[in-house]
Coordinates of N, CA and C and ligand atoms in Angstrom, one line a residue:
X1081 N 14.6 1.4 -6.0 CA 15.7 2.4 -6.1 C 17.0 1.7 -6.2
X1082 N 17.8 1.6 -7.2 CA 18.5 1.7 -7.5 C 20.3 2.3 -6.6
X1083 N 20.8 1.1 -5.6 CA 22.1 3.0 -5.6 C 23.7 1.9 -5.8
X1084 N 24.0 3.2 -6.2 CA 25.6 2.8 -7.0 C 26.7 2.6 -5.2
X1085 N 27.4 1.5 -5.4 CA 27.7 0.9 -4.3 C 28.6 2.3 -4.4
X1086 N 30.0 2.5 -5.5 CA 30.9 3.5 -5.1 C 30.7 5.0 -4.3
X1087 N 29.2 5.4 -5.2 CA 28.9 6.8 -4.4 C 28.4 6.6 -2.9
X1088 N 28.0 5.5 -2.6 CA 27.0 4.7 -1.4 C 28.9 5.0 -0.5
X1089 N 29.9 4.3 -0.9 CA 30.9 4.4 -0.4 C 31.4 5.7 0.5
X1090 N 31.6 6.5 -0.6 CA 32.2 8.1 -0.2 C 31.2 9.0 0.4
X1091 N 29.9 8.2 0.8 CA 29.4 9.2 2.1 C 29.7 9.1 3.2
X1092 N 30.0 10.1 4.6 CA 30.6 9.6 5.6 C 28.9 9.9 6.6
X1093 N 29.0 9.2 7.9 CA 27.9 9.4 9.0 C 26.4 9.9 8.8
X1094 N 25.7 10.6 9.3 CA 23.8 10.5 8.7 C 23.7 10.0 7.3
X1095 N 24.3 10.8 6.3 CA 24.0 10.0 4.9 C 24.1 9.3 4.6
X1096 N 25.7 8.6 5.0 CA 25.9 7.0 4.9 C 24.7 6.2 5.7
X1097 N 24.3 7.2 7.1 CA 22.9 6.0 7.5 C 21.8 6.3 7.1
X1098 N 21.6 7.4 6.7 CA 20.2 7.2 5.9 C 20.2 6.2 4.7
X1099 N 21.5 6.5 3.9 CA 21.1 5.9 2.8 C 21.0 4.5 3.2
X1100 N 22.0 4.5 3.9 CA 21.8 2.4 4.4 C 20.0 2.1 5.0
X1101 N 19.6 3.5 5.8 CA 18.1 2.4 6.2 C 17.4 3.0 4.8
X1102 N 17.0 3.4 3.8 CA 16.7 3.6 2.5 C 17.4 1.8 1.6
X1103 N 18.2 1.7 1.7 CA 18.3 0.4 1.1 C 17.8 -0.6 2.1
X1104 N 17.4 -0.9 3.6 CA 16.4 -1.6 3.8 C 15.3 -1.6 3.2
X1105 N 14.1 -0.3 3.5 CA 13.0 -0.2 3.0 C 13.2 -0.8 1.7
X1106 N 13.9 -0.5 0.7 CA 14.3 -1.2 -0.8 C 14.4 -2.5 -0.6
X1107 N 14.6 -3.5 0.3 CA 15.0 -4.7 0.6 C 13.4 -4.5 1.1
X1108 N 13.1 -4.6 1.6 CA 11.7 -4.7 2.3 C 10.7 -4.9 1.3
X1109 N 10.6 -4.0 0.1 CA 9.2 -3.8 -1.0 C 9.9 -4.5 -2.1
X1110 N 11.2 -5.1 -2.1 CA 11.1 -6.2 -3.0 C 11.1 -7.9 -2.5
X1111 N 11.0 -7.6 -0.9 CA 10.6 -9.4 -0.5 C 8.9 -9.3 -0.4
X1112 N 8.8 -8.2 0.1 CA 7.2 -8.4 0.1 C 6.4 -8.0 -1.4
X1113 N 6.6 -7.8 -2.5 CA 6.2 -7.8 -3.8 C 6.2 -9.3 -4.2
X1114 N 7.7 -10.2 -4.0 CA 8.3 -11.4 -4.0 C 6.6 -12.1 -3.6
X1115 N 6.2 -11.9 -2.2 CA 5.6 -12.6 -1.7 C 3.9 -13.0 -2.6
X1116 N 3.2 -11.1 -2.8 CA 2.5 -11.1 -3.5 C 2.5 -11.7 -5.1
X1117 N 3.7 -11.3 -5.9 CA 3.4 -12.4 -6.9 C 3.6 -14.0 -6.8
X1118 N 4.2 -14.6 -6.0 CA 4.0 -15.9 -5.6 C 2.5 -16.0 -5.5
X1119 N 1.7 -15.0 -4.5 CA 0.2 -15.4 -4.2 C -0.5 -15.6 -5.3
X1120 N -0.1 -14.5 -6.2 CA -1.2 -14.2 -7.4 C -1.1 -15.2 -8.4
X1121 N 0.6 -16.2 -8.4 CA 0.8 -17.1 -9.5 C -0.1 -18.4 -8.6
X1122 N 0.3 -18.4 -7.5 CA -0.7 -20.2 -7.1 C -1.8 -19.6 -7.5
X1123 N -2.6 -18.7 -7.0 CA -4.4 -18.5 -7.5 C -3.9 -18.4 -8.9
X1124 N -3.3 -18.2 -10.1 CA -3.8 -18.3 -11.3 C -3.8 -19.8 -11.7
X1125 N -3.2 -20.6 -11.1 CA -2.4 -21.4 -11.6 C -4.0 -22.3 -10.9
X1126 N -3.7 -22.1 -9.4 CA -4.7 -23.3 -8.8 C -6.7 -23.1 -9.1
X1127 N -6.7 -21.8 -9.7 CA -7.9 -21.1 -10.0 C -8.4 -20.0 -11.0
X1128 N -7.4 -20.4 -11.7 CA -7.6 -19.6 -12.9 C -8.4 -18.4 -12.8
X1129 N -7.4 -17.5 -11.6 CA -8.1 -16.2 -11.2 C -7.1 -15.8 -10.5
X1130 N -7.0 -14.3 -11.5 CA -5.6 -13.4 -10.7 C -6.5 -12.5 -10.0
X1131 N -6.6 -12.6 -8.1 CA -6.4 -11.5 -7.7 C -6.1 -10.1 -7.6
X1132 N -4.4 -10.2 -8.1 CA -4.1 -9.1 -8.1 C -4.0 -8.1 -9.7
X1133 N -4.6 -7.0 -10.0 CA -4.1 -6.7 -11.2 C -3.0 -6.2 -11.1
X1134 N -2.4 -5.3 -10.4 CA -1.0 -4.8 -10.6 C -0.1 -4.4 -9.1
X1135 N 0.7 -4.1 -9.0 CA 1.6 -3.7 -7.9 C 2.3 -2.6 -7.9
X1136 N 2.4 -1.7 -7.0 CA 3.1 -0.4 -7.1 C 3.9 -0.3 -6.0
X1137 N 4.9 0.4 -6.5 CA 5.3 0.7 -5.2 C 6.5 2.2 -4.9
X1138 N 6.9 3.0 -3.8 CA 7.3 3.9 -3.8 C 8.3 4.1 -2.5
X1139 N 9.8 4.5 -2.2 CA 10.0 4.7 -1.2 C 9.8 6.3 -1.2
X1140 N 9.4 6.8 -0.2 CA 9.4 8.0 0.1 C 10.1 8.9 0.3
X1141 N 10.1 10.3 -0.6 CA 11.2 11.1 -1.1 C 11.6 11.6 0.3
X1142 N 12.8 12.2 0.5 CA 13.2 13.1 1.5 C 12.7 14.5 1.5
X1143 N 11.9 15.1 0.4 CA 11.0 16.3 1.1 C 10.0 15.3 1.7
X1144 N 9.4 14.7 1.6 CA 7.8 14.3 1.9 C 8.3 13.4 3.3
X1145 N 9.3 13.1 3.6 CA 9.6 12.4 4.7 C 9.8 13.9 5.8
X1146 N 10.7 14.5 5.2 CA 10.7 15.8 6.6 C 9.1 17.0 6.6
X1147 N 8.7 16.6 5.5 CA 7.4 17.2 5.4 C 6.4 16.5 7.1
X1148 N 6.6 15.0 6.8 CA 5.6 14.3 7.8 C 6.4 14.8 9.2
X1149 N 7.6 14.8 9.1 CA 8.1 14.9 10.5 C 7.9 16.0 10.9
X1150 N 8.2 17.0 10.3 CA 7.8 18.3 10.8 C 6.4 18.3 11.7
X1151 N 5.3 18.1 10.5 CA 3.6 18.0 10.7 C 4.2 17.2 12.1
X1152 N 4.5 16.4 12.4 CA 4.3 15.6 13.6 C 4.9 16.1 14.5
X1153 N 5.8 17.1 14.4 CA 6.8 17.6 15.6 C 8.0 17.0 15.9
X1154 N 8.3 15.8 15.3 CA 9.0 15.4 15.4 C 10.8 15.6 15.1
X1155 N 11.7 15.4 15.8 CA 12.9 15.5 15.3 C 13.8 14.9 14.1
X1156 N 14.5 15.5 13.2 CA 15.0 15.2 12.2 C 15.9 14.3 12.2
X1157 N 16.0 13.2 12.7 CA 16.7 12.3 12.5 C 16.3 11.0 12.3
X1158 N 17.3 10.0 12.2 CA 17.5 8.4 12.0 C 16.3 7.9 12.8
X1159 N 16.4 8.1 13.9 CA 15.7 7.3 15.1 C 14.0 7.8 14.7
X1160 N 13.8 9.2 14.7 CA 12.3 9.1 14.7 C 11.7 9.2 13.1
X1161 N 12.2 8.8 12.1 CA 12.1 8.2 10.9 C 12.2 7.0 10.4
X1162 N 12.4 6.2 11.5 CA 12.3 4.5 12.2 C 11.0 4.2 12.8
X1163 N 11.1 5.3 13.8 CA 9.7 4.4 14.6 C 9.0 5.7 14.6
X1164 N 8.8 7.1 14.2 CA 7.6 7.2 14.3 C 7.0 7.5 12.4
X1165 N 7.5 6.8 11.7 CA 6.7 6.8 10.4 C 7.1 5.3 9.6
X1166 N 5.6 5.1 9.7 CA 5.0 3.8 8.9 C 5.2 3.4 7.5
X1167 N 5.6 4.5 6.7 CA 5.1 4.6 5.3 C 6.8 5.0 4.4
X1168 N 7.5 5.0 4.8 CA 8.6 5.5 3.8 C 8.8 4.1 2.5
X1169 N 8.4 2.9 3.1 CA 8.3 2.0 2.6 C 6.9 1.4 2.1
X1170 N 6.3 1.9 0.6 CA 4.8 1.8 0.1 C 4.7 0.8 -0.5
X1171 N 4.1 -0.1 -0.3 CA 3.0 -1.1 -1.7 C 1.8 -0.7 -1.9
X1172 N 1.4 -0.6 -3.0 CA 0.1 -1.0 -3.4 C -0.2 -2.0 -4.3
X1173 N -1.4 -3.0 -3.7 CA -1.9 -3.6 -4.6 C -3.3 -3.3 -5.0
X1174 N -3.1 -3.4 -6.4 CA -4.5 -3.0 -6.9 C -5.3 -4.6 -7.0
X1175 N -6.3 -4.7 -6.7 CA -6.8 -6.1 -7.0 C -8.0 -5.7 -7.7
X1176 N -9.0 -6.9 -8.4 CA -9.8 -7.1 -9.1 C -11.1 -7.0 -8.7
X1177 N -11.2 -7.4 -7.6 CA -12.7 -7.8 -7.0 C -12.1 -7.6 -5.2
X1178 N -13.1 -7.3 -4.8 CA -13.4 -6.5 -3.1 C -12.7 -7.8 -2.5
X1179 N -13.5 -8.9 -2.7 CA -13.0 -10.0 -2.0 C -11.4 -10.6 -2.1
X1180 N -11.1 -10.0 -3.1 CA -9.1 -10.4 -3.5 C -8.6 -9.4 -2.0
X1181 N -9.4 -8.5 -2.2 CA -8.3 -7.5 -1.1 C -8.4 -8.3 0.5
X1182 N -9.0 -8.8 0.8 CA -9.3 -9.7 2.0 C -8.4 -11.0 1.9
X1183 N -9.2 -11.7 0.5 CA -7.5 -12.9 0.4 C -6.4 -12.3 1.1
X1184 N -5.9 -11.3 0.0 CA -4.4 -11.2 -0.2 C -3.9 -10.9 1.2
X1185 N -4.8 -9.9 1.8 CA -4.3 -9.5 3.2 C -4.1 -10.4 3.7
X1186 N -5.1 -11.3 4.5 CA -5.1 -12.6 5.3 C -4.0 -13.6 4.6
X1187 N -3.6 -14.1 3.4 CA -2.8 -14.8 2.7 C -1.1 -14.1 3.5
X1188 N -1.1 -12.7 3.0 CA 0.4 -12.3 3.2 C 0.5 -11.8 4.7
X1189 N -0.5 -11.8 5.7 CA 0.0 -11.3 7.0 C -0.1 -13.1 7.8
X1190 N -0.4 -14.3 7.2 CA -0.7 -15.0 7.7 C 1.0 -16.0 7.6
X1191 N 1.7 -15.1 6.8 CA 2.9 -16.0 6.6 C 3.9 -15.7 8.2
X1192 N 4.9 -17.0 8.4 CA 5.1 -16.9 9.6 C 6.3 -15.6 9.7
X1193 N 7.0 -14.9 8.8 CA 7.8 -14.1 8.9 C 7.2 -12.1 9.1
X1194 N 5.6 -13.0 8.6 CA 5.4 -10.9 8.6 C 4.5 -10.5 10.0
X1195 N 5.0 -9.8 10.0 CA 4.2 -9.3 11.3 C 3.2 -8.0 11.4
X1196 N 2.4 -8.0 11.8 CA 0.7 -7.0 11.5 C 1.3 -6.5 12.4
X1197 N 1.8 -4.7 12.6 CA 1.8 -4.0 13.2 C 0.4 -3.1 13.4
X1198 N -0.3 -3.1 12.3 CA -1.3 -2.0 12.2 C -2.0 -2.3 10.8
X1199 N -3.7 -2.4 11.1 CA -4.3 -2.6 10.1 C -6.0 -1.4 10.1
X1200 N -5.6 -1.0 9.2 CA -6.9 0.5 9.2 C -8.0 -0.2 7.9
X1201 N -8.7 -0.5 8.1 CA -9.7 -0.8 7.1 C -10.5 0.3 6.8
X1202 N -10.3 1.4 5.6 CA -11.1 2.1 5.2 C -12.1 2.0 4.1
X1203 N -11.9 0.6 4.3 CA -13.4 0.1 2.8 C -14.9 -0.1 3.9
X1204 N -14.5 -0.8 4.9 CA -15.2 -0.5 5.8 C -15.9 0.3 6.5
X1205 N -14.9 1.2 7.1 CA -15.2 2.7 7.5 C -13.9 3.8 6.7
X1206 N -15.0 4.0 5.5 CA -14.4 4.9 4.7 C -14.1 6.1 5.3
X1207 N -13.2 7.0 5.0 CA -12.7 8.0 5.3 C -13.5 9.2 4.9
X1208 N -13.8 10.3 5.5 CA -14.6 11.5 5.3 C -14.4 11.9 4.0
X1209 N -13.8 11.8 3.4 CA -13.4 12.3 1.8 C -14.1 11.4 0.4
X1210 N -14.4 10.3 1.3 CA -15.2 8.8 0.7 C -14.0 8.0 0.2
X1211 N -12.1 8.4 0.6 CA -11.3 7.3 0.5 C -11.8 5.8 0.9
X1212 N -11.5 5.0 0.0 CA -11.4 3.3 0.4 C -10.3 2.8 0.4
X1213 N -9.5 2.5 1.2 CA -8.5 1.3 0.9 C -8.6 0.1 2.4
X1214 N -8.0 -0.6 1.8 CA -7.2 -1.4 3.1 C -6.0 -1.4 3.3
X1215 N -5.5 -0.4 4.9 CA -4.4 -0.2 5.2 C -3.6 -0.9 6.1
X1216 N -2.3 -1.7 5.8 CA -1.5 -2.8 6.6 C -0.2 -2.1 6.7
X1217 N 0.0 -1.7 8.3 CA 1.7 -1.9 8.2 C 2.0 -2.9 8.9
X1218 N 3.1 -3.6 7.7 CA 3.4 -4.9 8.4 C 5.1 -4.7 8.3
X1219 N 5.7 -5.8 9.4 CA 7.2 -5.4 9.3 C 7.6 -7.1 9.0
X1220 N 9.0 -7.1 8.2 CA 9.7 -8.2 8.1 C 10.9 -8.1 7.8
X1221 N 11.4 -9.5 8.4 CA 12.9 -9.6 8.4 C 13.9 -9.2 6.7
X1222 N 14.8 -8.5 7.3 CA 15.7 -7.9 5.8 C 16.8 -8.8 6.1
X1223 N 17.2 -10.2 6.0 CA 19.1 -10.8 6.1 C 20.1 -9.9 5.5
X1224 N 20.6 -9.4 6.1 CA 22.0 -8.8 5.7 C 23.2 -9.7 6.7
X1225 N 24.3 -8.8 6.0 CA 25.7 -10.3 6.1 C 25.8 -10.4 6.9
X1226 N 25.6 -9.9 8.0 CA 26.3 -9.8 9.3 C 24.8 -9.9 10.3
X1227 N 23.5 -9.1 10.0 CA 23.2 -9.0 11.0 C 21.1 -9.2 10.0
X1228 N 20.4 -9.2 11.2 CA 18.8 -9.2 10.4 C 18.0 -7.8 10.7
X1229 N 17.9 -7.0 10.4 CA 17.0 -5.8 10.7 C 15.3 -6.4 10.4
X1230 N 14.3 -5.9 11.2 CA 13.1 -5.8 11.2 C 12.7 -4.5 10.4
X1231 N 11.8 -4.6 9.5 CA 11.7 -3.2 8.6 C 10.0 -3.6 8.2
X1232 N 9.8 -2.2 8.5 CA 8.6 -1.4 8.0 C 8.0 -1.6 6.7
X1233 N 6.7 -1.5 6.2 CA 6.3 -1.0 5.2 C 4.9 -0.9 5.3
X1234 N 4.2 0.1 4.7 CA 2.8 0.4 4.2 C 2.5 -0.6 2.8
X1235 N 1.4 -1.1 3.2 CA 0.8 -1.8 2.4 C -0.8 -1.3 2.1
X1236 N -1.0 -1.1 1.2 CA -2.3 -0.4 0.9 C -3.1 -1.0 -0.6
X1237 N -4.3 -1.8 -0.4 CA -4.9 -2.8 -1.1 C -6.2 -2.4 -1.1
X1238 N -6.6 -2.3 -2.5 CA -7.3 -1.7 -3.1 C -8.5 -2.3 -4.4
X1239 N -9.3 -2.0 -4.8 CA -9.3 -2.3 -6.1 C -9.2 -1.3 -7.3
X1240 N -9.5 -2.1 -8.2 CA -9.2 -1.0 -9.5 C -10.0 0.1 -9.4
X1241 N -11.3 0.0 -8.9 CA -12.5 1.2 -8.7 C -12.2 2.5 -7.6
X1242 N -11.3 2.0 -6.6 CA -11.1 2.5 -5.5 C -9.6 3.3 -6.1
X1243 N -8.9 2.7 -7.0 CA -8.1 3.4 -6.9 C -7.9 4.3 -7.8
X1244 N -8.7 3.9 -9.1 CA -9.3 5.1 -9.6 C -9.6 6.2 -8.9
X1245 N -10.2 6.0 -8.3 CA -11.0 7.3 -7.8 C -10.1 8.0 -6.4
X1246 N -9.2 7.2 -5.9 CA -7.9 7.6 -5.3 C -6.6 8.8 -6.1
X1247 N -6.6 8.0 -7.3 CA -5.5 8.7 -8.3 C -6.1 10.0 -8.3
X1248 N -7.3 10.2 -9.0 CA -8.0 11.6 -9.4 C -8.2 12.4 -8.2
X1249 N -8.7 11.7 -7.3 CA -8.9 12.8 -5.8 C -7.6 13.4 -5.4
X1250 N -6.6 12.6 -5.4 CA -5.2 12.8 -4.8 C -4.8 14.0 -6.2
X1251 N -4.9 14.2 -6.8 CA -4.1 15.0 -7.9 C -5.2 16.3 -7.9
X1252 N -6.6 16.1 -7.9 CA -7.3 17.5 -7.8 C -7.2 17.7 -6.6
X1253 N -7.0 17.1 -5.8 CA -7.0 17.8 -4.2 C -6.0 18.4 -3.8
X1254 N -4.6 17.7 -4.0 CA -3.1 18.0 -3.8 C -1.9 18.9 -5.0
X1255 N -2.4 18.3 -6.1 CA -1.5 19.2 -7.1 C -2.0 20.7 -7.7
X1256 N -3.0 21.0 -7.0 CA -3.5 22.2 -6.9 C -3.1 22.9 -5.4
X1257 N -2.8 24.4 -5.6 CA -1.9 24.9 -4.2 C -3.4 25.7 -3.4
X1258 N -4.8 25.3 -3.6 CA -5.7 26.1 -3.2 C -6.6 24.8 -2.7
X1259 N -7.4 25.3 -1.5 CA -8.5 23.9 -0.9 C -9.1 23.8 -2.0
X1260 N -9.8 22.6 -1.7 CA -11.0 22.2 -3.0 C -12.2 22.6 -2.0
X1261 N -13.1 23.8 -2.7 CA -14.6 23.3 -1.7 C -15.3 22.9 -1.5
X1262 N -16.0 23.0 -0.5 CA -17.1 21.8 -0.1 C -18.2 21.3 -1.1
X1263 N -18.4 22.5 -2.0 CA -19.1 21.3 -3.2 C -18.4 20.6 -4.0
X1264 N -17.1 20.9 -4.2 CA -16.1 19.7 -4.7 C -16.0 18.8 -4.2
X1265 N -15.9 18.9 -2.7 CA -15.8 17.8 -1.9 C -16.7 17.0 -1.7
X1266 N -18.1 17.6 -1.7 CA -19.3 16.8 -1.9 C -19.6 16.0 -3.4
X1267 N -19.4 16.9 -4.4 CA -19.0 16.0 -5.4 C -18.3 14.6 -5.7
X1268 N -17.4 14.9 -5.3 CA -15.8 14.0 -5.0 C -16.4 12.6 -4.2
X1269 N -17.0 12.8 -3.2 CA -18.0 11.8 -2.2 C -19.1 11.1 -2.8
X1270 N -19.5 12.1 -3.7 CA -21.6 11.1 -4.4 C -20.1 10.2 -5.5
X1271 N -18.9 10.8 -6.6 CA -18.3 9.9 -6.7 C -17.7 8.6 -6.1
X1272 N -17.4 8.4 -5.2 CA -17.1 7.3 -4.6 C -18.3 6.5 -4.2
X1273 N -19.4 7.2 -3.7 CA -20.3 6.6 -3.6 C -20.7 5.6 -4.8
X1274 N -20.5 6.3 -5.5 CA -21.4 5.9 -7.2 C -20.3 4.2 -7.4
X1275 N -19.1 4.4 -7.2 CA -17.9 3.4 -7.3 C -17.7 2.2 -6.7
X1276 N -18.2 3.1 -5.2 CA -18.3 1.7 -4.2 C -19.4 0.8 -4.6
X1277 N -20.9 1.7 -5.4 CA -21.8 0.3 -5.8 C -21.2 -0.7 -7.0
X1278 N -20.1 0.0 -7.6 CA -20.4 -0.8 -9.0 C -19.4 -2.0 -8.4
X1279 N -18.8 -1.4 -7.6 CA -17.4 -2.7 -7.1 C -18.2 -3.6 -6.3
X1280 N -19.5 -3.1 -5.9 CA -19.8 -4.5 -5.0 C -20.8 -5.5 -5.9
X1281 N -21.5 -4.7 -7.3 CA -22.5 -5.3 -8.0 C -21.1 -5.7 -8.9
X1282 N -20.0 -5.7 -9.0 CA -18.9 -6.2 -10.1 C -19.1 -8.0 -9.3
X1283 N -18.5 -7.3 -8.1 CA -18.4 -8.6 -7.2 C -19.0 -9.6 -7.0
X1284 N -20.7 -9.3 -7.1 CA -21.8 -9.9 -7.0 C -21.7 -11.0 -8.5
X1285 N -21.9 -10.3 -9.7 CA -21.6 -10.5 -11.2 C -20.3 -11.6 -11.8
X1286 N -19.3 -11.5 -10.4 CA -18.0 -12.3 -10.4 C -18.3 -13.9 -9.6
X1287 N -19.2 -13.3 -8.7 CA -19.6 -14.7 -7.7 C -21.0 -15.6 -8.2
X1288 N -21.6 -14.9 -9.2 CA -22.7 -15.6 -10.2 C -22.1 -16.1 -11.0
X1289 N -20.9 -15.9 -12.0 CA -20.4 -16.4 -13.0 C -19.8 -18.0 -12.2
X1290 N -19.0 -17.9 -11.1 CA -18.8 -18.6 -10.5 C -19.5 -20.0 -10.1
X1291 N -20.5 -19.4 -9.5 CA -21.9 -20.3 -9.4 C -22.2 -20.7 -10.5
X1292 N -22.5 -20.7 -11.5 CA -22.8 -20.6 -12.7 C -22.1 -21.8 -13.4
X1293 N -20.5 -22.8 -12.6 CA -20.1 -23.6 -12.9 C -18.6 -23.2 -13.5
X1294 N -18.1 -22.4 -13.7 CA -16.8 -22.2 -14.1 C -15.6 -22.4 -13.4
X1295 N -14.9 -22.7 -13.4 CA -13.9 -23.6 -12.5 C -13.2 -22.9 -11.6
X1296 N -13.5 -21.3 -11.6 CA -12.7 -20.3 -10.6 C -13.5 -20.2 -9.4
X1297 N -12.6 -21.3 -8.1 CA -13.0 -21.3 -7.2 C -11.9 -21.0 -6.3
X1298 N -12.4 -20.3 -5.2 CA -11.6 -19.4 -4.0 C -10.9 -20.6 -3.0
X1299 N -11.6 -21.4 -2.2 CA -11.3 -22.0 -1.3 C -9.9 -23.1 -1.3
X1300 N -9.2 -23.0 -0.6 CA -7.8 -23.6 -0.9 C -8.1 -25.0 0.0
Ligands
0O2_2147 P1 1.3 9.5 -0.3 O1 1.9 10.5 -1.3 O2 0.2 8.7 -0.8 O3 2.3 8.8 0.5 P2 0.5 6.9 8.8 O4 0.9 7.3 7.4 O5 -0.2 5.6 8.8 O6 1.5 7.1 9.8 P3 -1.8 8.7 8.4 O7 -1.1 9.8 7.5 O8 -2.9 9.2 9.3 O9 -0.6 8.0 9.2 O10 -2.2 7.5 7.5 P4 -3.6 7.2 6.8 O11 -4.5 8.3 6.7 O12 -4.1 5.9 7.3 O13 -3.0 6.9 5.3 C1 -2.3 7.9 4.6 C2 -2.2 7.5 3.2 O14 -3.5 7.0 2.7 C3 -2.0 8.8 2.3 O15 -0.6 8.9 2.2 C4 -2.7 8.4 1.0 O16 -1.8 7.6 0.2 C5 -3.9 7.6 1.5 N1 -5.0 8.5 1.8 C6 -5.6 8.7 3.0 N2 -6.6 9.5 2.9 C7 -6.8 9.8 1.6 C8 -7.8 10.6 0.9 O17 -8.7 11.2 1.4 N3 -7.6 10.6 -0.5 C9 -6.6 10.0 -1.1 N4 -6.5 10.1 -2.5 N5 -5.6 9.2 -0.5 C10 -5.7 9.1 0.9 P5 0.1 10.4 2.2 O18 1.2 10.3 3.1 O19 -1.0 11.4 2.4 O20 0.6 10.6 0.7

């Protein structure tokens, strides 16, 4: 996000501070993206294998922020839009193979400035809906001129297969104003099921080629 310093100017009190902790989170998902392509260029460079295929990322709109607060009870301000929500600040990486999502994690929470607040593995123990990801909130330092803020973000790592089937579930589930039913939803499930095999036989197929003598090796 983008903001124009002069209109940033002519706001007075909450909006001047929202917008200011909004340009942290913006400071935030561009040192930690910083971080990830660094990762992804040593692995292509030292192993001629990109982890990651692509990077996304989103701060979270102000309906969907008072949306969560509400759902939570919480009060509409500065302070419980700080510490009681994780996510105004999103990454996603999409990665190639199961095992990149493990790299990348352990590579970027292992650096000395980020700090693991919270880590949900749902590739592991997938979510009732048959969601996979791996979820990190990690926080790190933002330098500004005067002073260093600690800032939030959701990190959520994935692969291509998982998030396929993330994108599609999220849009027939949510941009429709009616529940999906239970045979949708059981449907929706034997899908992920069917996804989760091919990502782990992709995997398998990635670690034979490997064996197999080709120079893309993991171990640093
Ligand atoms: P959006 O639009 O993606 O941001 P927390 O957010 O950690 O404070 P919560 O909500 O319990 O608490 O977190 P959870 O369940 O660990 O992760 C929430 C996010 O994961 C969701 O964000 C989705 O991005 C994703 N997610 C979780 N479950 C599902 C699922 O069943 N299907 C899909 N497609 N995505 C899922 P938001 O805030 O819902 O929306």
């Amino acid at each position: 996000m983008e903001i124009n310093h002069n209109v940033f100017e002519s706001f007075e009190g909450p909006i001047r501070q929202y917008l200011a902790q909004m340009q942290l989170y913006d400071a935030a998902i561009k040192e930690i993206k910083t971080k990830l392509e660094i990762l992804d260029n040593e692995f292509s460079i030292k192993y001629d294998h990109n982890p990651i295929h692509n990077i996304e990322s989103r701060l979270k709109s102000p309906i969907s922020i008072m949306q969560k607060l509400k759902r939570r009870d919480l009060p509409l301000n500065l302070e419980s839009l700080k510490t009681g929500m994780n996510d105004i600040a999103g990454i996603r990486v999409i990665c190639n193979y199961l095992d990149d999502i493990y790299h990348i994690a352990d590579l970027l929470t292992g650096q000395d400035d980020v700090k693991l607040l919270l880590r949900r593995d749902y590739i592991k123990h997938p979510k009732e809906s048959g969601y996979r990801s791996l979820h990190l909130v990690i926080q790190i330092p933002v330098f500004l001129a005067e002073r260093v803020e600690h800032v939030k973000c959701e990190v959520q790592i994935r692969t291509i297969a998982m998030d396929f089937w993330a994108s599609l579930e999220h849009q027939l589930k949510y941009k429709r104003n009616t529940d999906v039913s239970e045979e949708l939803r059981t449907r929706l499930k034997i899908c992920a099921d069917a996804i989760t095999e091919v990502d782990v036989e992709m995997q398998e197929i990635h670690k034979d080629i490997l064996r197999s003598g080709e120079p893309d090796q993991y171990a640093f």
